[in-house]
Amino acid sequence: MKSILPFVISFFLASVAIAQVDTSTYTPNKIYNFSFVPLPAVASNPANGWMFGLAPSASWYMGNPANTKMSNLVGNLLYTTKKQWILSSRHNIYLSENKTILMGDWRYFITSQPTFGLGSSAPNEPEQNPNQPLSYWGEQQMNFNLFRFHEAFLKKVGDSPFYLGLGYHLDIHSKVENFYEDGIDPLLQFSHDAYNISKGFDTEKYTLSGVTLNFVMENRDVAVSPYEKNFAWIQYKINPEFLGSDQSSSTLLLDYRHYFNLDKQRKRNLIAVWGMGNFLVSGNLPYMNLPSIGWDMFGRGGRGYAQGRFRGENMVYGEAEWRFPLQKEKDTFGGTIFVNGATFSGAKRKDFIGVPNTYEKLFDKINPGYGLGLRVMINKEKRTTITADYAFGQKGNSGFYLNINESF
């Protein structure tokens, strides 16, 4: 898992980044200073095995760089040794003078991944679930396809750093299939099926379609690798049946990030903190749409655990990271040390007569993670950075993470 091949290839490809020549006159919403890094992806994690393909990154300005923030896009086109296809594109686009922000998350997965049941106490190994007596919790393998289209359009409020806007979010899970392994009792239900049946959802295909109300405060100097100030995002999502959702529901997302500079002369020396909450406000969500570790927009949360390791009706997550340069005067190489923690609630159940309602609540248990990483800045002006982290969680969980740009 600790291959240095991605770094060798990345240094070679850094030379093909395309930079458009600056001009003295800027036209609003035209592309300036465009750069593209076609980063090959050779990595591994427990959920996907070895991954091969491309992880391209692009950055540009949609107006005068003096008064317009840098836009960015990160993509993936990957095939894995577990016969998975992963295609995705995530972007933050700032139009001229930052008057408009476009926030997008598009994905198509043909994939597989283990699930472990709901709550922070779900064990590694499969066993009968004491909170749901006819089903398993612990590791259970799943195949599924995911089509996702999330896009939000936000307008700036006067000259303030605040934005308001609307979005549309669509998730279609299909061909969902659980499969039995040695030691699994076929008379007990999988967590996914037991939950969906209890809430009235299909076990093989379901749709979540809704509109979002978004409030954003954007103070960061460079979104992909901030050195100072802060960012906040409040999103209220309404998923009505008349827009295509299998059941009506609503959720609330709270996301706050702050960057404390430790040295005015070396702004790369800083403490970054991230707090996030994702809550089910009303109705029911299908199992795979419940808040889960590693399923944030850029998939950066929960280092130390595989994506989907913890899941619940509500989630609270926190992380702190010290980022520092490794060279006295240059910023090419950097390092990081980080800690994180997550807590999840289970699901209230009413279909087992005589069985106590012992579902897990937020903060009954917190799962910590910690680790360290290396940073290689391949474009100082755009702060385009290759990040490699190794993280540890509880009970033998760990992982190697290779990405483009900072985790948050």
mmCIF file of C-alpha atoms in Angstrom:
data_model
loop_
_atom_site.group_PDB
_atom_site.id
_atom_site.type_symbol
_atom_site.label_atom_id
_atom_site.label_comp_id
_atom_site.label_asym_id
_atom_site.label_seq_id
_atom_site.Cartn_x
_atom_site.Cartn_y
_atom_site.Cartn_z
ATOM 1 C CA MET A 1 0.000 0.000 0.000
ATOM 2 C CA LYS A 2 2.885 2.354 0.590
ATOM 3 C CA SER A 3 3.927 2.687 -3.037
ATOM 4 C CA ILE A 4 6.111 5.630 -4.017
ATOM 5 C CA LEU A 5 5.218 5.160 -7.687
ATOM 6 C CA PRO A 6 2.511 7.875 -7.666
ATOM 7 C CA PHE A 7 5.035 10.483 -6.528
ATOM 8 C CA VAL A 8 7.569 9.566 -9.201
ATOM 9 C CA ILE A 9 4.944 9.760 -11.936
ATOM 10 C CA SER A 10 3.490 12.971 -10.510
ATOM 11 C CA PHE A 11 6.791 14.840 -10.646
ATOM 12 C CA PHE A 12 7.164 13.788 -14.267
ATOM 13 C CA LEU A 13 3.671 14.901 -15.202
ATOM 14 C CA ALA A 14 3.883 18.195 -13.351
ATOM 15 C CA SER A 15 5.796 19.515 -16.316
ATOM 16 C CA VAL A 16 2.761 19.084 -18.593
ATOM 17 C CA ALA A 17 0.570 21.436 -16.569
ATOM 18 C CA ILE A 18 -0.872 24.049 -18.922
ATOM 19 C CA ALA A 19 -0.772 27.685 -17.864
ATOM 20 C CA GLN A 20 -2.525 30.361 -19.862
ATOM 21 C CA VAL A 21 -0.522 33.552 -20.178
ATOM 22 C CA ASP A 22 -1.742 36.439 -18.042
ATOM 23 C CA THR A 23 -3.240 39.410 -19.821
ATOM 24 C CA SER A 24 -3.703 42.971 -18.698
ATOM 25 C CA THR A 25 -7.411 42.966 -19.562
ATOM 26 C CA TYR A 26 -9.800 40.443 -18.060
ATOM 27 C CA THR A 27 -13.212 39.540 -19.435
ATOM 28 C CA PRO A 28 -15.736 38.353 -16.823
ATOM 29 C CA ASN A 29 -16.443 34.606 -16.725
ATOM 30 C CA LYS A 30 -13.666 33.779 -19.198
ATOM 31 C CA ILE A 31 -11.038 31.211 -18.232
ATOM 32 C CA TYR A 32 -7.613 32.512 -17.211
ATOM 33 C CA ASN A 33 -4.439 30.804 -15.940
ATOM 34 C CA PHE A 34 -5.820 27.332 -16.570
ATOM 35 C CA SER A 35 -3.672 24.443 -15.338
ATOM 36 C CA PHE A 36 -4.316 20.718 -15.620
ATOM 37 C CA VAL A 37 -2.499 17.826 -13.955
ATOM 38 C CA PRO A 38 -3.408 14.376 -15.405
ATOM 39 C CA LEU A 39 -2.309 12.528 -12.271
ATOM 40 C CA PRO A 40 -2.158 8.730 -12.631
ATOM 41 C CA ALA A 41 -3.724 6.892 -9.716
ATOM 42 C CA VAL A 42 -1.988 3.844 -8.230
ATOM 43 C CA ALA A 43 -3.254 3.307 -4.700
ATOM 44 C CA SER A 44 -4.921 0.842 -2.379
ATOM 45 C CA ASN A 45 -7.443 0.760 0.455
ATOM 46 C CA PRO A 46 -9.516 -1.948 2.167
ATOM 47 C CA ALA A 47 -12.791 -0.997 0.438
ATOM 48 C CA ASN A 48 -11.448 -0.976 -3.137
ATOM 49 C CA GLY A 49 -8.227 -3.006 -3.175
ATOM 50 C CA TRP A 50 -5.650 -1.740 -5.667
ATOM 51 C CA MET A 51 -6.856 1.114 -7.891
ATOM 52 C CA PHE A 52 -5.477 2.061 -11.299
ATOM 53 C CA GLY A 53 -6.440 4.908 -13.601
ATOM 54 C CA LEU A 54 -6.447 8.700 -13.638
ATOM 55 C CA ALA A 55 -7.118 11.279 -10.935
ATOM 56 C CA PRO A 56 -6.937 14.547 -12.880
ATOM 57 C CA SER A 57 -7.019 17.960 -11.224
ATOM 58 C CA ALA A 58 -7.682 21.346 -12.820
ATOM 59 C CA SER A 59 -7.577 24.938 -11.527
ATOM 60 C CA TRP A 60 -8.339 28.245 -13.218
ATOM 61 C CA TYR A 61 -9.790 31.733 -12.758
ATOM 62 C CA MET A 62 -13.174 32.835 -14.135
ATOM 63 C CA GLY A 63 -12.157 36.486 -13.976
ATOM 64 C CA ASN A 64 -9.418 38.786 -12.746
ATOM 65 C CA PRO A 65 -7.296 36.867 -10.196
ATOM 66 C CA ALA A 66 -7.020 40.088 -8.189
ATOM 67 C CA ASN A 67 -10.687 39.861 -7.175
ATOM 68 C CA THR A 68 -11.748 36.318 -8.145
ATOM 69 C CA LYS A 69 -11.004 33.145 -6.210
ATOM 70 C CA MET A 70 -9.437 30.179 -7.964
ATOM 71 C CA SER A 71 -11.864 27.533 -9.258
ATOM 72 C CA ASN A 72 -10.951 23.869 -8.972
ATOM 73 C CA LEU A 73 -12.067 20.453 -10.176
ATOM 74 C CA VAL A 74 -10.933 17.018 -9.009
ATOM 75 C CA GLY A 75 -11.851 13.878 -10.929
ATOM 76 C CA ASN A 76 -11.377 10.118 -10.837
ATOM 77 C CA LEU A 77 -11.485 7.448 -13.525
ATOM 78 C CA LEU A 78 -10.458 4.235 -11.766
ATOM 79 C CA TYR A 79 -10.643 0.480 -12.101
ATOM 80 C CA THR A 80 -9.852 -1.701 -9.118
ATOM 81 C CA THR A 81 -8.669 -5.228 -8.456
ATOM 82 C CA LYS A 82 -12.129 -5.881 -6.980
ATOM 83 C CA LYS A 83 -13.611 -5.275 -10.464
ATOM 84 C CA GLN A 84 -15.020 -1.864 -9.564
ATOM 85 C CA TRP A 85 -15.430 1.194 -11.766
ATOM 86 C CA ILE A 86 -15.236 4.599 -10.072
ATOM 87 C CA LEU A 87 -15.984 7.755 -12.070
ATOM 88 C CA SER A 88 -16.390 11.077 -10.302
ATOM 89 C CA SER A 89 -16.024 14.827 -10.662
ATOM 90 C CA ARG A 90 -16.203 17.335 -7.802
ATOM 91 C CA HIS A 91 -15.879 21.097 -8.315
ATOM 92 C CA ASN A 92 -16.050 24.547 -6.740
ATOM 93 C CA ILE A 93 -16.346 27.220 -9.442
ATOM 94 C CA TYR A 94 -16.145 30.931 -8.596
ATOM 95 C CA LEU A 95 -17.452 33.262 -11.301
ATOM 96 C CA SER A 96 -16.056 36.760 -11.868
ATOM 97 C CA GLU A 97 -15.547 38.806 -8.682
ATOM 98 C CA ASN A 98 -16.838 35.802 -6.693
ATOM 99 C CA LYS A 99 -20.428 36.880 -7.297
ATOM 100 C CA THR A 100 -21.548 33.295 -7.932
ATOM 101 C CA ILE A 101 -20.373 29.878 -6.721
ATOM 102 C CA LEU A 102 -21.176 26.553 -8.374
ATOM 103 C CA MET A 103 -20.665 23.517 -6.113
ATOM 104 C CA GLY A 104 -20.937 20.118 -7.800
ATOM 105 C CA ASP A 105 -20.528 16.434 -6.961
ATOM 106 C CA TRP A 106 -21.110 14.010 -9.860
ATOM 107 C CA ARG A 107 -20.434 10.273 -9.586
ATOM 108 C CA TYR A 108 -21.068 6.938 -11.241
ATOM 109 C CA PHE A 109 -19.906 3.848 -9.370
ATOM 110 C CA ILE A 110 -20.087 0.168 -10.241
ATOM 111 C CA THR A 111 -18.636 -0.977 -6.986
ATOM 112 C CA SER A 112 -18.640 -3.082 -3.856
ATOM 113 C CA GLN A 113 -17.980 -2.193 -0.261
ATOM 114 C CA PRO A 114 -18.494 -3.697 3.179
ATOM 115 C CA THR A 115 -21.092 -2.298 5.531
ATOM 116 C CA PHE A 116 -21.073 -2.871 9.283
ATOM 117 C CA GLY A 117 -24.514 -1.854 10.527
ATOM 118 C CA LEU A 118 -25.652 1.319 12.261
ATOM 119 C CA GLY A 119 -24.075 3.180 15.160
ATOM 120 C CA SER A 120 -20.574 3.787 16.482
ATOM 121 C CA SER A 121 -20.330 0.403 18.223
ATOM 122 C CA ALA A 122 -20.643 -1.782 15.110
ATOM 123 C CA PRO A 123 -17.860 -4.419 15.398
ATOM 124 C CA ASN A 124 -15.345 -5.484 12.777
ATOM 125 C CA GLU A 125 -16.357 -9.161 12.643
ATOM 126 C CA PRO A 126 -19.955 -10.205 11.820
ATOM 127 C CA GLU A 127 -22.158 -11.235 14.741
ATOM 128 C CA GLN A 128 -25.815 -11.125 15.716
ATOM 129 C CA ASN A 129 -26.960 -7.568 16.339
ATOM 130 C CA PRO A 130 -28.214 -7.122 19.936
ATOM 131 C CA ASN A 131 -30.210 -4.031 18.917
ATOM 132 C CA GLN A 132 -31.813 -5.790 15.934
ATOM 133 C CA PRO A 133 -32.037 -9.456 16.962
ATOM 134 C CA LEU A 134 -32.906 -11.003 13.597
ATOM 135 C CA SER A 135 -29.982 -9.447 11.728
ATOM 136 C CA TYR A 136 -26.202 -9.140 11.597
ATOM 137 C CA TRP A 137 -23.884 -6.279 12.272
ATOM 138 C CA GLY A 138 -20.138 -6.265 11.653
ATOM 139 C CA GLU A 139 -18.573 -6.658 8.224
ATOM 140 C CA GLN A 140 -21.028 -7.613 5.457
ATOM 141 C CA GLN A 141 -20.070 -7.366 1.792
ATOM 142 C CA MET A 142 -22.268 -5.507 -0.705
ATOM 143 C CA ASN A 143 -22.321 -4.830 -4.441
ATOM 144 C CA PHE A 144 -24.122 -1.748 -5.753
ATOM 145 C CA ASN A 145 -24.252 0.864 -8.482
ATOM 146 C CA LEU A 146 -24.520 4.571 -7.654
ATOM 147 C CA PHE A 147 -25.509 7.456 -9.898
ATOM 148 C CA ARG A 148 -25.135 10.849 -8.203
ATOM 149 C CA PHE A 149 -25.814 14.356 -9.475
ATOM 150 C CA HIS A 150 -25.464 17.135 -6.893
ATOM 151 C CA GLU A 151 -25.249 20.762 -8.010
ATOM 152 C CA ALA A 152 -25.793 23.988 -6.049
ATOM 153 C CA PHE A 153 -25.973 27.558 -7.385
ATOM 154 C CA LEU A 154 -25.199 30.313 -4.859
ATOM 155 C CA LYS A 155 -25.244 34.109 -5.192
ATOM 156 C CA LYS A 156 -23.180 36.514 -3.104
ATOM 157 C CA VAL A 157 -24.989 38.735 -0.603
ATOM 158 C CA GLY A 158 -23.784 42.277 -1.346
ATOM 159 C CA ASP A 159 -20.086 42.757 -0.563
ATOM 160 C CA SER A 160 -20.123 40.247 2.287
ATOM 161 C CA PRO A 161 -18.466 36.800 2.317
ATOM 162 C CA PHE A 162 -21.940 35.219 2.562
ATOM 163 C CA TYR A 163 -23.789 33.316 -0.170
ATOM 164 C CA LEU A 164 -27.340 32.019 -0.501
ATOM 165 C CA GLY A 165 -28.581 29.576 -3.089
ATOM 166 C CA LEU A 166 -30.536 26.552 -4.215
ATOM 167 C CA GLY A 167 -29.416 23.127 -5.356
ATOM 168 C CA TYR A 168 -30.698 19.865 -6.758
ATOM 169 C CA HIS A 169 -29.472 16.501 -5.467
ATOM 170 C CA LEU A 170 -30.157 13.083 -6.988
ATOM 171 C CA ASP A 171 -28.886 9.700 -5.764
ATOM 172 C CA ILE A 172 -29.942 6.433 -7.395
ATOM 173 C CA HIS A 173 -28.677 3.203 -5.840
ATOM 174 C CA SER A 174 -29.322 0.140 -7.984
ATOM 175 C CA LYS A 175 -28.326 -3.518 -8.262
ATOM 176 C CA VAL A 176 -27.780 -3.599 -4.498
ATOM 177 C CA GLU A 177 -26.754 -7.113 -3.549
ATOM 178 C CA ASN A 178 -25.508 -8.640 -0.304
ATOM 179 C CA PHE A 179 -23.444 -11.796 -0.535
ATOM 180 C CA TYR A 180 -22.695 -14.412 2.062
ATOM 181 C CA GLU A 181 -19.219 -15.420 3.152
ATOM 182 C CA ASP A 182 -17.979 -18.272 5.309
ATOM 183 C CA GLY A 183 -19.409 -18.139 8.826
ATOM 184 C CA ILE A 184 -22.472 -16.062 7.900
ATOM 185 C CA ASP A 185 -25.807 -17.590 9.011
ATOM 186 C CA PRO A 186 -28.212 -17.272 6.045
ATOM 187 C CA LEU A 187 -31.183 -17.258 8.459
ATOM 188 C CA LEU A 188 -30.169 -13.814 9.739
ATOM 189 C CA GLN A 189 -30.730 -10.680 7.640
ATOM 190 C CA PHE A 190 -28.016 -8.305 6.527
ATOM 191 C CA SER A 191 -28.058 -4.885 8.202
ATOM 192 C CA HIS A 192 -28.895 -3.185 4.905
ATOM 193 C CA ASP A 193 -31.919 -5.391 4.186
ATOM 194 C CA ALA A 194 -33.227 -5.415 7.747
ATOM 195 C CA TYR A 195 -33.114 -1.625 7.965
ATOM 196 C CA ASN A 196 -34.679 -0.992 4.550
ATOM 197 C CA ILE A 197 -37.477 -3.504 5.120
ATOM 198 C CA SER A 198 -38.274 -2.012 8.541
ATOM 199 C CA LYS A 199 -38.506 1.469 6.969
ATOM 200 C CA GLY A 200 -40.470 0.408 3.884
ATOM 201 C CA PHE A 201 -37.725 0.709 1.239
ATOM 202 C CA ASP A 202 -36.841 -1.722 -1.519
ATOM 203 C CA THR A 203 -33.657 -3.701 -0.880
ATOM 204 C CA GLU A 204 -32.326 -3.656 -4.469
ATOM 205 C CA LYS A 205 -32.986 -0.143 -5.807
ATOM 206 C CA TYR A 206 -33.963 3.214 -4.318
ATOM 207 C CA THR A 207 -33.925 6.886 -5.224
ATOM 208 C CA LEU A 208 -33.369 10.048 -3.220
ATOM 209 C CA SER A 209 -34.229 13.239 -5.116
ATOM 210 C CA GLY A 210 -34.470 16.656 -3.530
ATOM 211 C CA VAL A 211 -33.820 20.365 -3.457
ATOM 212 C CA THR A 212 -31.468 22.120 -1.068
ATOM 213 C CA LEU A 213 -31.367 25.515 0.600
ATOM 214 C CA ASN A 214 -27.727 26.538 1.030
ATOM 215 C CA PHE A 215 -25.935 29.152 3.120
ATOM 216 C CA VAL A 216 -22.176 29.497 2.656
ATOM 217 C CA MET A 217 -19.579 31.754 4.253
ATOM 218 C CA GLU A 218 -16.412 31.719 2.121
ATOM 219 C CA ASN A 219 -13.396 33.449 3.650
ATOM 220 C CA ARG A 220 -10.604 31.043 2.641
ATOM 221 C CA ASP A 221 -7.761 32.508 0.597
ATOM 222 C CA VAL A 222 -7.406 29.399 -1.653
ATOM 223 C CA ALA A 223 -10.090 26.724 -1.297
ATOM 224 C CA VAL A 224 -7.901 23.719 -2.256
ATOM 225 C CA SER A 225 -5.159 24.546 0.249
ATOM 226 C CA PRO A 226 -6.131 27.337 2.667
ATOM 227 C CA TYR A 227 -3.600 29.132 4.822
ATOM 228 C CA GLU A 228 -5.975 31.323 6.828
ATOM 229 C CA LYS A 229 -9.527 32.369 7.774
ATOM 230 C CA ASN A 230 -12.602 30.123 7.620
ATOM 231 C CA PHE A 231 -15.449 28.470 5.731
ATOM 232 C CA ALA A 232 -19.009 27.524 6.755
ATOM 233 C CA TRP A 233 -21.790 25.645 4.971
ATOM 234 C CA ILE A 234 -25.353 25.079 6.138
ATOM 235 C CA GLN A 235 -27.516 22.933 3.878
ATOM 236 C CA TYR A 236 -31.138 21.961 4.426
ATOM 237 C CA LYS A 237 -32.265 19.239 2.029
ATOM 238 C CA ILE A 238 -35.900 18.439 1.259
ATOM 239 C CA ASN A 239 -36.559 15.110 -0.496
ATOM 240 C CA PRO A 240 -40.250 14.974 -1.505
ATOM 241 C CA GLU A 241 -41.881 12.003 -3.184
ATOM 242 C CA PHE A 242 -43.188 14.179 -6.035
ATOM 243 C CA LEU A 243 -39.553 14.815 -7.113
ATOM 244 C CA GLY A 244 -38.871 11.089 -7.319
ATOM 245 C CA SER A 245 -37.812 10.091 -3.798
ATOM 246 C CA ASP A 246 -39.116 6.748 -2.596
ATOM 247 C CA GLN A 247 -40.199 8.440 0.646
ATOM 248 C CA SER A 248 -40.319 12.069 1.742
ATOM 249 C CA SER A 249 -37.615 13.179 4.165
ATOM 250 C CA SER A 250 -35.406 16.109 5.127
ATOM 251 C CA THR A 251 -31.829 16.430 6.390
ATOM 252 C CA LEU A 252 -29.541 19.119 7.790
ATOM 253 C CA LEU A 253 -25.797 19.439 7.055
ATOM 254 C CA LEU A 254 -23.536 21.712 9.141
ATOM 255 C CA ASP A 255 -19.912 22.150 8.045
ATOM 256 C CA TYR A 256 -17.360 24.553 9.560
ATOM 257 C CA ARG A 257 -13.596 24.849 8.914
ATOM 258 C CA HIS A 258 -11.075 27.261 10.428
ATOM 259 C CA TYR A 259 -7.385 27.829 9.686
ATOM 260 C CA PHE A 260 -5.114 29.289 12.376
ATOM 261 C CA ASN A 261 -1.813 30.576 10.998
ATOM 262 C CA LEU A 262 1.138 29.951 13.339
ATOM 263 C CA ASP A 263 3.807 31.964 11.519
ATOM 264 C CA LYS A 264 3.157 35.107 9.487
ATOM 265 C CA GLN A 265 6.412 34.581 7.611
ATOM 266 C CA ARG A 266 5.629 30.928 6.755
ATOM 267 C CA LYS A 267 1.872 30.754 6.271
ATOM 268 C CA ARG A 268 2.094 27.072 5.441
ATOM 269 C CA ASN A 269 2.670 26.482 9.165
ATOM 270 C CA LEU A 270 -0.892 26.319 10.496
ATOM 271 C CA ILE A 271 -3.521 24.456 12.493
ATOM 272 C CA ALA A 272 -6.645 23.468 10.549
ATOM 273 C CA VAL A 273 -9.849 22.342 12.295
ATOM 274 C CA TRP A 274 -12.999 20.851 10.803
ATOM 275 C CA GLY A 275 -16.369 20.195 12.410
ATOM 276 C CA MET A 276 -19.291 18.571 10.617
ATOM 277 C CA GLY A 277 -22.769 17.345 11.536
ATOM 278 C CA ASN A 278 -25.243 15.502 9.324
ATOM 279 C CA PHE A 279 -28.721 14.943 10.765
ATOM 280 C CA LEU A 280 -31.977 13.291 9.719
ATOM 281 C CA VAL A 281 -34.651 15.891 10.486
ATOM 282 C CA SER A 282 -37.830 14.174 9.276
ATOM 283 C CA GLY A 283 -38.980 11.020 7.512
ATOM 284 C CA ASN A 284 -36.727 8.086 6.624
ATOM 285 C CA LEU A 285 -33.672 7.668 4.398
ATOM 286 C CA PRO A 286 -32.639 4.512 2.524
ATOM 287 C CA TYR A 287 -29.723 2.705 4.146
ATOM 288 C CA MET A 288 -26.963 3.839 1.771
ATOM 289 C CA ASN A 289 -28.142 7.468 1.972
ATOM 290 C CA LEU A 290 -27.705 7.609 5.742
ATOM 291 C CA PRO A 291 -24.763 9.714 7.001
ATOM 292 C CA SER A 292 -21.581 7.661 6.803
ATOM 293 C CA ILE A 293 -17.837 8.045 7.337
ATOM 294 C CA GLY A 294 -15.905 8.978 4.196
ATOM 295 C CA TRP A 295 -18.976 9.969 2.172
ATOM 296 C CA ASP A 296 -18.494 13.752 2.446
ATOM 297 C CA MET A 297 -18.293 15.671 -0.837
ATOM 298 C CA PHE A 298 -14.588 15.029 -1.455
ATOM 299 C CA GLY A 299 -14.413 11.775 0.495
ATOM 300 C CA ARG A 300 -11.759 13.064 2.908
ATOM 301 C CA GLY A 301 -13.320 12.489 6.318
ATOM 302 C CA GLY A 302 -12.515 9.643 8.675
ATOM 303 C CA ARG A 303 -8.896 8.854 7.849
ATOM 304 C CA GLY A 304 -8.083 5.650 9.717
ATOM 305 C CA TYR A 305 -11.283 3.905 8.625
ATOM 306 C CA ALA A 306 -12.551 2.560 5.309
ATOM 307 C CA GLN A 307 -15.320 4.473 3.559
ATOM 308 C CA GLY A 308 -18.660 3.344 4.996
ATOM 309 C CA ARG A 309 -17.104 1.784 8.135
ATOM 310 C CA PHE A 310 -19.591 3.683 10.357
ATOM 311 C CA ARG A 311 -23.119 4.761 9.467
ATOM 312 C CA GLY A 312 -26.176 6.076 11.303
ATOM 313 C CA GLU A 313 -29.233 8.280 11.202
ATOM 314 C CA ASN A 314 -27.142 11.139 12.631
ATOM 315 C CA MET A 315 -23.429 11.888 12.562
ATOM 316 C CA VAL A 316 -21.038 14.333 14.262
ATOM 317 C CA TYR A 317 -17.434 14.538 13.054
ATOM 318 C CA GLY A 318 -14.399 16.573 14.123
ATOM 319 C CA GLU A 319 -10.781 16.812 12.966
ATOM 320 C CA ALA A 320 -7.675 18.847 13.742
ATOM 321 C CA GLU A 321 -4.510 18.902 11.630
ATOM 322 C CA TRP A 322 -1.114 20.562 12.014
ATOM 323 C CA ARG A 323 0.384 21.400 8.598
ATOM 324 C CA PHE A 324 4.000 22.503 8.397
ATOM 325 C CA PRO A 325 6.804 22.987 5.831
ATOM 326 C CA LEU A 326 9.708 20.549 5.787
ATOM 327 C CA GLN A 327 12.140 22.986 4.125
ATOM 328 C CA LYS A 328 13.581 26.125 5.671
ATOM 329 C CA GLU A 329 12.830 28.473 2.788
ATOM 330 C CA LYS A 330 10.896 26.484 0.174
ATOM 331 C CA ASP A 331 7.357 25.111 0.197
ATOM 332 C CA THR A 332 7.787 22.086 -2.061
ATOM 333 C CA PHE A 333 7.748 19.522 0.758
ATOM 334 C CA GLY A 334 5.492 19.618 3.797
ATOM 335 C CA GLY A 335 4.157 17.354 6.488
ATOM 336 C CA THR A 336 1.062 16.938 8.598
ATOM 337 C CA ILE A 337 -0.063 15.318 11.846
ATOM 338 C CA PHE A 338 -3.799 14.867 12.422
ATOM 339 C CA VAL A 339 -6.427 13.470 14.779
ATOM 340 C CA ASN A 340 -10.141 12.945 14.178
ATOM 341 C CA GLY A 341 -13.213 11.516 15.847
ATOM 342 C CA ALA A 342 -16.719 10.505 14.747
ATOM 343 C CA THR A 343 -19.914 9.458 16.491
ATOM 344 C CA PHE A 344 -23.101 7.983 14.998
ATOM 345 C CA SER A 345 -26.571 7.188 16.220
ATOM 346 C CA GLY A 346 -28.412 4.001 15.420
ATOM 347 C CA ALA A 347 -32.039 3.821 14.271
ATOM 348 C CA LYS A 348 -35.200 3.820 16.348
ATOM 349 C CA ARG A 349 -37.169 0.627 15.778
ATOM 350 C CA LYS A 350 -40.764 -0.275 16.626
ATOM 351 C CA ASP A 351 -41.256 -3.623 14.901
ATOM 352 C CA PHE A 352 -39.950 -5.986 17.604
ATOM 353 C CA ILE A 353 -42.621 -6.367 20.291
ATOM 354 C CA GLY A 354 -41.141 -6.838 23.737
ATOM 355 C CA VAL A 355 -37.584 -5.973 22.668
ATOM 356 C CA PRO A 356 -36.181 -2.883 24.463
ATOM 357 C CA ASN A 357 -35.424 0.098 22.233
ATOM 358 C CA THR A 358 -31.672 0.185 22.839
ATOM 359 C CA TYR A 359 -30.607 2.073 19.741
ATOM 360 C CA GLU A 360 -27.316 3.925 20.087
ATOM 361 C CA LYS A 361 -27.352 7.690 20.528
ATOM 362 C CA LEU A 362 -24.838 10.327 19.464
ATOM 363 C CA PHE A 363 -21.785 10.501 21.757
ATOM 364 C CA ASP A 364 -22.515 7.135 23.386
ATOM 365 C CA LYS A 365 -19.271 6.143 21.689
ATOM 366 C CA ILE A 366 -16.640 8.111 19.723
ATOM 367 C CA ASN A 367 -14.296 6.406 17.270
ATOM 368 C CA PRO A 368 -10.947 8.236 17.040
ATOM 369 C CA GLY A 369 -8.403 8.220 14.235
ATOM 370 C CA TYR A 370 -4.899 9.643 13.938
ATOM 371 C CA GLY A 371 -1.987 9.698 11.542
ATOM 372 C CA LEU A 372 0.666 11.618 9.663
ATOM 373 C CA GLY A 373 1.338 12.523 6.079
ATOM 374 C CA LEU A 374 3.622 13.971 3.423
ATOM 375 C CA ARG A 375 2.806 16.907 1.135
ATOM 376 C CA VAL A 376 4.404 17.641 -2.253
ATOM 377 C CA MET A 377 3.425 20.992 -3.810
ATOM 378 C CA ILE A 378 3.730 20.654 -7.594
ATOM 379 C CA ASN A 379 2.331 24.120 -8.416
ATOM 380 C CA LYS A 380 3.196 26.819 -5.877
ATOM 381 C CA GLU A 381 1.040 29.543 -7.451
ATOM 382 C CA LYS A 382 -2.116 27.381 -7.444
ATOM 383 C CA ARG A 383 -1.035 25.431 -4.321
ATOM 384 C CA THR A 384 -1.727 22.184 -6.187
ATOM 385 C CA THR A 385 -0.505 19.539 -3.772
ATOM 386 C CA ILE A 386 -0.168 15.771 -3.757
ATOM 387 C CA THR A 387 -1.043 14.370 -0.337
ATOM 388 C CA ALA A 388 -0.129 10.960 1.082
ATOM 389 C CA ASP A 389 -1.327 9.967 4.572
ATOM 390 C CA TYR A 390 -1.217 6.868 6.707
ATOM 391 C CA ALA A 391 -3.838 6.752 9.443
ATOM 392 C CA PHE A 392 -4.852 4.432 12.261
ATOM 393 C CA GLY A 393 -8.241 3.809 13.839
ATOM 394 C CA GLN A 394 -9.435 1.549 16.628
ATOM 395 C CA LYS A 395 -9.442 -2.265 16.615
ATOM 396 C CA GLY A 396 -6.905 -2.722 13.843
ATOM 397 C CA ASN A 397 -8.453 -0.303 11.354
ATOM 398 C CA SER A 398 -5.945 1.625 9.259
ATOM 399 C CA GLY A 399 -5.464 2.930 5.753
ATOM 400 C CA PHE A 400 -3.226 4.639 3.218
ATOM 401 C CA TYR A 401 -4.692 7.698 1.479
ATOM 402 C CA LEU A 402 -3.317 9.282 -1.682
ATOM 403 C CA ASN A 403 -5.081 12.402 -2.962
ATOM 404 C CA ILE A 404 -4.700 15.660 -4.812
ATOM 405 C CA ASN A 405 -4.973 18.855 -2.663
ATOM 406 C CA GLU A 406 -5.423 19.120 1.088
ATOM 407 C CA SER A 407 -7.960 16.985 2.939
ATOM 408 C CA PHE A 408 -10.025 20.047 3.935
#
